[in-house]
XYZ file of C-alpha atoms in Angstrom:
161
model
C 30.539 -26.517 -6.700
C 30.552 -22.824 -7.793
C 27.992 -20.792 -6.168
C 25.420 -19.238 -8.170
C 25.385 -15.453 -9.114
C 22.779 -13.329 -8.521
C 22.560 -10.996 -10.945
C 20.501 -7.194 -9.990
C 17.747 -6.754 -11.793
C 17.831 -3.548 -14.023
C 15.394 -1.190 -14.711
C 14.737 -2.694 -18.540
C 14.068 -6.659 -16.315
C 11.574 -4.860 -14.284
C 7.689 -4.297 -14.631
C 6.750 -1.266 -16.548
C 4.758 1.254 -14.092
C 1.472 0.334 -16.743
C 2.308 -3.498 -16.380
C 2.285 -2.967 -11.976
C -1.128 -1.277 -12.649
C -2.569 -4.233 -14.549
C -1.586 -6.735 -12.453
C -2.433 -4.726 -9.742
C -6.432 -4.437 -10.927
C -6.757 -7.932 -11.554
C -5.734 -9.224 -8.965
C -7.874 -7.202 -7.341
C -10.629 -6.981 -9.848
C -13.604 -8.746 -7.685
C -13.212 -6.518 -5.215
C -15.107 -3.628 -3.539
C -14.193 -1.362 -0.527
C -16.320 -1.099 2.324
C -18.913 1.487 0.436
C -19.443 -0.977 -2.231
C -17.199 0.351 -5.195
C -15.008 -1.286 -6.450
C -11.317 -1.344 -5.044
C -9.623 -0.411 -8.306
C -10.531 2.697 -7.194
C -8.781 3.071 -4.170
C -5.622 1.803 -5.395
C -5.284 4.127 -8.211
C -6.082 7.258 -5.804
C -3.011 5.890 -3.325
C -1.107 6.018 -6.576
C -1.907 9.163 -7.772
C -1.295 10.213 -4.463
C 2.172 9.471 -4.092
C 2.940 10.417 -7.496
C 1.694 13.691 -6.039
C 3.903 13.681 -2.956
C 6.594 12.853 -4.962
C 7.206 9.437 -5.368
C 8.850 8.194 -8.294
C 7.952 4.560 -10.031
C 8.989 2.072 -7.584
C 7.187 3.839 -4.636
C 3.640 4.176 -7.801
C 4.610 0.594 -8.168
C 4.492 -0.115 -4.106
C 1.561 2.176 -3.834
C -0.717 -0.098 -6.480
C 0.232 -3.163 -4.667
C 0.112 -2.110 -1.510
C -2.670 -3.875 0.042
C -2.187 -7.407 -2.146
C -0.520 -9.488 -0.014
C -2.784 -7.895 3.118
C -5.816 -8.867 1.359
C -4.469 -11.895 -0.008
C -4.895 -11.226 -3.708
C -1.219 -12.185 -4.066
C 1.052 -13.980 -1.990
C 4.412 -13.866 -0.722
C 6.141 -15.872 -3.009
C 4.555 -13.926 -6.032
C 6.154 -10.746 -4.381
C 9.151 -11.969 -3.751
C 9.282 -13.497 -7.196
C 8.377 -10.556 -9.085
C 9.740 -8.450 -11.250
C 9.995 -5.108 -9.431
C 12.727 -3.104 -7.454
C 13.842 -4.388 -3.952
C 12.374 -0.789 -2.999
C 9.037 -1.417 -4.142
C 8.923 -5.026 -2.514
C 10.635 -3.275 0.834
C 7.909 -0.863 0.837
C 4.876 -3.502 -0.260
C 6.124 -6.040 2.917
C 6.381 -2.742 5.411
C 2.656 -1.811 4.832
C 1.479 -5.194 5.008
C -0.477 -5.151 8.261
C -0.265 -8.572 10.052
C -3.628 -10.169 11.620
C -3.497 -8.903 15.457
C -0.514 -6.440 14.536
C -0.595 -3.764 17.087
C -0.990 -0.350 15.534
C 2.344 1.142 17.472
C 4.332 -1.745 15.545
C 3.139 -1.775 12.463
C 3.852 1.657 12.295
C 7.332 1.166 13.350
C 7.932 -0.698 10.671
C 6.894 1.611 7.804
C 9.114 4.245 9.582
C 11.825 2.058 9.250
C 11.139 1.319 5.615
C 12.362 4.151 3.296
C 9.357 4.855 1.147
C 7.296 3.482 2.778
C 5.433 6.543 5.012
C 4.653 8.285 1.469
C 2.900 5.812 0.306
C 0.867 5.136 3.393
C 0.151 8.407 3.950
C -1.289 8.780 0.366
C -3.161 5.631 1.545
C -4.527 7.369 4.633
C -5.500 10.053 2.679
C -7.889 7.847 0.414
C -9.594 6.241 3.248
C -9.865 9.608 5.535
C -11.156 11.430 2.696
C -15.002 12.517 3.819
C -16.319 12.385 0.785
C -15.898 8.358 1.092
C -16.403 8.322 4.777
C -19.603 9.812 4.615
C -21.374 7.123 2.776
C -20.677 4.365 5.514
C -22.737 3.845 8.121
C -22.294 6.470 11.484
C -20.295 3.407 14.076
C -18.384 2.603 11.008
C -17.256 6.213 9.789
C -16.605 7.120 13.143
C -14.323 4.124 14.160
C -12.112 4.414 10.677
C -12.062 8.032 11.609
C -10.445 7.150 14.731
C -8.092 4.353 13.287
C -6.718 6.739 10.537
C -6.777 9.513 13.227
C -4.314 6.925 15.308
C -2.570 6.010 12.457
C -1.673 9.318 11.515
C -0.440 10.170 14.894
C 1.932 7.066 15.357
C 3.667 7.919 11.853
C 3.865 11.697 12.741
C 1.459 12.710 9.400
C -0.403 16.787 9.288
C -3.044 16.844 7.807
C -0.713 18.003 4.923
C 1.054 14.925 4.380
């Protein structure tokens, strides 16, 4: 029996940038980050932020999705199934944190994931940003401070990046 071809996707057969961002925001639509507003929000500053550092569409595309299979607003199947670049899913599965990851691992991963340390450091910027640290509680704006702090460190970030 002849073995089936494969064929590579082409940029026309993938999702447009607009068509990431919609799935993107309803799949996380009933969701709100820890200050109470709603996610959306997040993922369209980690976005904007790599299209800021740089990043082109399949790292925009990673960056809107990048916490979806974490948070379990899609799944692994509907990642590997989709429509996008072998970058952006690359980049998606390497900041996927995995329940009792350790940190130093984790980060080895994204290091070893082209892409992938752009868009988490746009990421880290979002969630380190005062202005949304300051409305949490004290315990909890001082341990995220820490964990991005850590984060940072293990993937070699300045306060620059």
């Amino acid at each position: 029996m002849p073995q089936e071809r494969q064929t590579p996707q082409t940029p026309a057969s993938l999702m447009t940038p607009a068509e990431v961002e919609a799935v993107a925001c309803a799949a996380h639509a009933a969701q709100k980050d820890k200050a109470g507003r709603p996610y959306t929000e997040h993922l369209r500053a980690v976005a904007e932020g790599v299209r800021a550092r740089g990043g082109g569409d399949e790292l925009v595309a990673a960056a809107w999705l990048h916490d979806s299979v974490e948070d379990g607003v899609l799944s692994e199947e509907w990642l590997e199934a989709a429509a996008l670049s072998q970058v952006t899913k690359d980049v998606v599965r390497a900041v996927t944190k995995h329940p009792g990851e350790p940190p130093e691992a984790y980060a080895r991963r994204i290091l070893a994931t082209p892409g992938a340390r752009l868009v988490k450091a746009a990421d880290l910027a979002h969630n380190a940003n005062p202005r949304r640290l300051a409305v949490l509680d004290t315990p909890t704006a001082e341990r995220l401070t820490r964990k991005y702090a850590a984060m940072r460190q293990y993937l070699g970030l300045t306060t620059e990046d």
